[in-house]
Amino acid sequence: MKRKLATAGKLRLSPNEEAMFLKEEYERRRKLRLQQVREQQKYISFQIRQKVKQRKEEQLHLLEEALRAEWQKAQDEKMKALEELYFSSLRAIGEGHRQAKENEPDLEALAKQAE
């Protein structure tokens, strides 16, 4: 008698209800797994995008440094060429006057020739 009372308080699900409950539980877990996989894929793709972005920035930085060094080298070469031209011009300042003095016609000699 005690057994009947103990089991009488517990209701069992019908086979259809039990199958429906198991199916709902399976679908709930399936959706949860899909959601977890999608979140994991989002995170992985985010990491990949970050790595690509970082690599691109590093390459741009290296390219910038290389171009800056090349530009600086070209500027230094131009500066050296201009300095050389400037110093050669400074050395040649009095040269024109000296040549003019050397090629100056001798007025006395011309006067004697004319007589």
XYZ file of N, CA and C in Angstrom:
345
model
N 0.810 -1.182 0.000
C 0.000 0.000 0.000
C 0.852 1.244 0.000
N 1.941 1.170 0.732
C 2.818 2.320 0.768
C 3.436 2.545 -0.602
N 3.713 1.479 -1.280
C 4.288 1.612 -2.606
C 3.344 2.321 -3.557
N 2.141 2.006 -3.528
C 1.158 2.627 -4.411
C 1.032 4.111 -4.112
N 1.118 4.478 -2.869
C 1.039 5.891 -2.527
C 2.286 6.641 -2.978
N 3.407 6.021 -2.904
C 4.658 6.665 -3.305
C 4.683 6.864 -4.819
N 4.214 5.910 -5.543
C 4.207 6.017 -6.993
C 3.010 6.798 -7.492
N 2.015 6.919 -6.702
C 0.810 7.630 -7.125
C 1.074 9.118 -7.246
N 1.972 9.674 -6.450
C 2.278 11.103 -6.518
C 3.107 11.465 -7.723
N 3.758 10.528 -8.362
C 4.615 10.786 -9.516
C 3.843 10.463 -10.782
N 3.778 11.417 -11.612
C 3.115 11.195 -12.899
C 4.161 10.953 -13.963
N 3.872 10.053 -14.814
C 4.792 9.760 -15.912
C 4.262 10.409 -17.175
N 5.224 10.815 -18.065
C 4.839 11.400 -19.347
C 4.416 10.296 -20.293
N 3.492 10.638 -21.166
C 3.094 9.665 -22.173
C 4.231 9.538 -23.184
N 4.289 8.484 -23.955
C 5.363 8.325 -24.941
C 5.426 9.482 -25.940
N 4.300 10.019 -26.359
C 4.289 11.158 -27.291
C 4.849 12.415 -26.620
N 4.447 12.642 -25.371
C 4.944 13.803 -24.643
C 6.453 13.668 -24.399
N 6.870 12.470 -24.062
C 8.282 12.227 -23.823
C 9.091 12.438 -25.101
N 8.593 11.947 -26.241
C 9.271 12.130 -27.525
C 9.324 13.607 -27.895
N 8.213 14.332 -27.664
C 8.182 15.761 -27.970
C 9.181 16.508 -27.067
N 9.217 16.133 -25.785
C 10.148 16.765 -24.858
C 11.593 16.514 -25.282
N 11.915 15.300 -25.663
C 13.272 14.977 -26.109
C 13.622 15.723 -27.391
N 12.652 15.822 -28.297
C 12.880 16.542 -29.558
C 13.132 18.020 -29.287
N 12.345 18.628 -28.398
C 12.535 20.039 -28.044
C 13.900 20.251 -27.397
N 14.270 19.335 -26.529
C 15.582 19.433 -25.867
C 16.709 19.307 -26.889
N 16.554 18.378 -27.829
C 17.551 18.202 -28.893
C 17.669 19.473 -29.734
N 16.535 20.055 -30.112
C 16.532 21.287 -30.912
C 17.150 22.449 -30.132
N 16.840 22.522 -28.835
C 17.401 23.603 -28.010
C 18.924 23.484 -27.950
N 19.416 22.287 -27.739
C 20.865 22.070 -27.681
C 21.520 22.310 -29.037
N 20.832 21.902 -30.089
C 21.346 22.117 -31.449
C 21.488 23.611 -31.734
N 20.449 24.378 -31.385
C 20.497 25.837 -31.585
C 21.614 26.463 -30.751
N 21.752 25.970 -29.527
C 22.809 26.488 -28.657
C 24.186 26.203 -29.247
N 24.380 24.973 -29.770
C 25.657 24.631 -30.411
C 25.906 25.509 -31.629
N 24.871 25.699 -32.452
C 25.024 26.564 -33.631
C 25.388 27.988 -33.222
N 24.749 28.476 -32.193
C 25.043 29.830 -31.714
C 26.492 29.928 -31.217
N 26.929 28.924 -30.476
C 28.310 28.926 -29.989
C 29.303 28.876 -31.140
N 29.014 28.042 -32.139
C 29.916 27.939 -33.291
C 29.961 29.255 -34.041
N 28.797 29.889 -34.215
C 28.768 31.190 -34.916
C 29.555 32.247 -34.159
N 29.411 32.284 -32.848
C 30.174 33.249 -32.044
C 31.669 32.966 -32.143
N 32.017 31.692 -32.128
C 33.428 31.318 -32.249
C 33.970 31.740 -33.615
N 33.190 31.527 -34.668
C 33.608 31.931 -36.014
C 33.751 33.450 -36.112
N 32.828 34.176 -35.487
C 32.926 35.637 -35.484
C 34.230 36.081 -34.827
N 34.535 35.462 -33.693
C 35.751 35.825 -32.962
C 36.990 35.495 -33.780
N 36.995 34.327 -34.403
C 38.147 33.921 -35.225
C 38.311 34.861 -36.407
N 37.208 35.183 -37.085
C 37.304 36.087 -38.230
C 37.738 37.484 -37.787
N 37.292 37.917 -36.606
C 37.728 39.201 -36.073
C 39.230 39.195 -35.845
N 39.743 38.106 -35.265
C 41.189 37.995 -35.041
C 41.953 38.021 -36.359
N 41.443 37.323 -37.357
C 42.110 37.303 -38.668
C 42.124 38.701 -39.265
N 40.991 39.405 -39.189
C 40.944 40.777 -39.724
C 41.930 41.683 -38.992
N 42.029 41.520 -37.671
C 42.975 42.322 -36.891
C 44.414 42.034 -37.313
N 44.742 40.756 -37.507
C 46.097 40.395 -37.921
C 46.415 40.963 -39.297
N 45.459 40.875 -40.220
C 45.668 41.414 -41.566
C 45.856 42.926 -41.500
N 45.029 43.576 -40.695
C 45.136 45.033 -40.547
C 46.496 45.412 -39.963
N 46.922 44.667 -38.947
C 48.212 44.945 -38.310
C 49.358 44.725 -39.301
N 49.291 43.624 -40.054
C 50.337 43.333 -41.038
C 50.379 44.433 -42.113
N 49.212 44.877 -42.539
C 49.151 45.945 -43.543
C 49.768 47.231 -42.998
N 49.455 47.564 -41.748
C 50.027 48.764 -41.134
C 51.543 48.653 -41.006
N 52.036 47.467 -40.642
C 53.482 47.261 -40.539
C 54.151 47.435 -41.895
N 53.538 46.879 -42.942
C 54.112 47.005 -44.278
C 54.102 48.455 -44.733
N 53.016 49.174 -44.436
C 52.970 50.593 -44.786
C 54.045 51.378 -44.026
N 54.243 51.018 -42.773
C 55.265 51.702 -41.971
C 56.661 51.439 -42.542
N 56.928 50.189 -42.910
C 58.224 49.862 -43.507
C 58.414 50.588 -44.833
N 57.358 50.635 -45.645
C 57.435 51.341 -46.917
C 57.675 52.823 -46.691
N 56.994 53.385 -45.691
C 57.184 54.796 -45.365
C 58.633 55.067 -44.964
N 59.186 54.213 -44.126
C 60.576 54.390 -43.691
C 61.543 54.287 -44.869
N 61.293 53.313 -45.758
C 62.171 53.134 -46.916
C 62.101 54.356 -47.829
N 60.884 54.837 -48.098
C 60.726 56.018 -48.956
C 61.328 57.258 -48.310
N 61.145 57.373 -46.999
C 61.711 58.533 -46.303
C 63.244 58.508 -46.377
N 63.842 57.324 -46.192
C 65.300 57.205 -46.267
C 65.788 57.520 -47.681
N 65.072 57.014 -48.683
C 65.447 57.285 -50.072
C 65.345 58.772 -50.374
N 64.264 59.408 -49.910
C 64.079 60.844 -50.125
C 65.187 61.631 -49.431
N 65.519 61.230 -48.187
C 66.574 61.921 -47.444
C 67.913 61.795 -48.158
N 68.190 60.614 -48.698
C 69.434 60.400 -49.426
C 69.484 61.297 -50.669
N 68.362 61.381 -51.388
C 68.304 62.239 -52.581
C 68.492 63.701 -52.187
N 67.879 64.109 -51.064
C 68.030 65.492 -50.606
C 69.479 65.779 -50.228
N 70.133 64.829 -49.571
C 71.537 65.014 -49.204
C 72.420 65.153 -50.450
N 72.145 64.319 -51.454
C 72.930 64.407 -52.692
C 72.716 65.747 -53.385
N 71.471 66.214 -53.424
C 71.189 67.531 -54.022
C 71.909 68.625 -53.257
N 71.881 68.514 -51.919
C 72.538 69.528 -51.089
C 74.042 69.553 -51.342
N 74.655 68.380 -51.456
C 76.092 68.324 -51.735
C 76.400 68.938 -53.096
N 75.578 68.626 -54.094
C 75.802 69.177 -55.434
C 75.660 70.702 -55.412
N 74.645 71.201 -54.707
C 74.453 72.652 -54.634
C 75.579 73.319 -53.841
N 76.051 72.678 -52.772
C 77.172 73.237 -52.019
C 78.420 73.300 -52.886
N 78.658 72.246 -53.645
C 79.828 72.224 -54.540
C 79.726 73.346 -55.578
N 78.537 73.523 -56.133
C 78.324 74.600 -57.111
C 78.529 75.963 -56.452
N 78.027 76.115 -55.243
C 78.175 77.374 -54.525
C 79.649 77.685 -54.253
N 80.397 76.682 -53.755
C 81.808 76.926 -53.463
C 82.615 77.178 -54.733
N 82.285 76.492 -55.812
C 82.998 76.764 -57.069
C 82.664 78.170 -57.569
N 81.432 78.609 -57.342
C 81.066 79.984 -57.718
C 81.811 80.994 -56.862
N 81.978 80.695 -55.557
C 82.726 81.599 -54.687
C 84.194 81.693 -55.116
N 84.773 80.551 -55.524
C 86.163 80.561 -55.980
C 86.320 81.340 -57.285
N 85.259 81.351 -58.098
C 85.338 81.987 -59.410
C 84.935 83.454 -59.385
N 84.627 83.995 -58.204
C 84.178 85.397 -58.149
C 85.227 86.343 -58.726
N 86.452 86.270 -58.308
C 87.490 87.209 -58.776
C 88.105 86.803 -60.101
N 87.788 85.595 -60.582
C 88.392 85.073 -61.815
C 88.045 85.946 -63.024
N 86.831 86.408 -63.101
C 86.423 87.246 -64.232
C 87.200 88.552 -64.268
N 87.396 89.143 -63.127
C 88.157 90.395 -63.068
C 89.618 90.169 -63.452
N 90.185 89.062 -62.983
C 91.582 88.779 -63.327
C 91.744 88.554 -64.829
N 90.805 87.803 -65.399
C 90.894 87.549 -66.843
C 90.696 88.829 -67.635
N 89.800 89.666 -67.148
C 89.585 90.940 -67.844
C 90.837 91.808 -67.757
N 91.507 91.777 -66.638
C 92.722 92.551 -66.465
C 93.833 92.030 -67.370
N 93.908 90.681 -67.476
C 94.943 90.090 -68.321
C 94.674 90.379 -69.798
N 93.468 90.408 -70.201
C 93.110 90.621 -71.609
C 92.853 92.083 -71.925
N 93.088 92.927 -70.964
C 92.858 94.350 -71.180
C 93.855 94.865 -72.237
N 93.367 95.574 -73.190
C 94.294 96.065 -74.218
C 95.269 97.103 -73.615
N 96.460 96.997 -74.032
C 97.489 97.931 -73.558
C 97.313 99.240 -74.324
N 96.799 100.240 -73.649
C 96.493 101.526 -74.293
C 97.771 102.229 -74.788
N 98.824 102.109 -74.051
C 100.086 102.731 -74.471
C 100.613 102.100 -75.729
N 100.539 100.777 -75.792
C 101.023 100.072 -76.986
C 100.135 100.424 -78.188
N 98.860 100.543 -77.980
C 97.952 100.902 -79.073
C 98.229 102.335 -79.531
N 98.530 103.219 -78.616
C 98.817 104.605 -78.976
C 100.114 104.682 -79.780
N 101.111 103.898 -79.390
C 102.366 103.901 -80.130
C 102.160 103.320 -81.515
N 101.360 102.325 -81.604
C 101.079 101.708 -82.913
C 100.336 102.690 -83.798
N 99.440 103.416 -83.198
C 98.664 104.362 -83.989
C 99.552 105.492 -84.500
N 100.605 105.870 -83.817
C 101.505 106.932 -84.248
C 102.352 106.365 -85.319
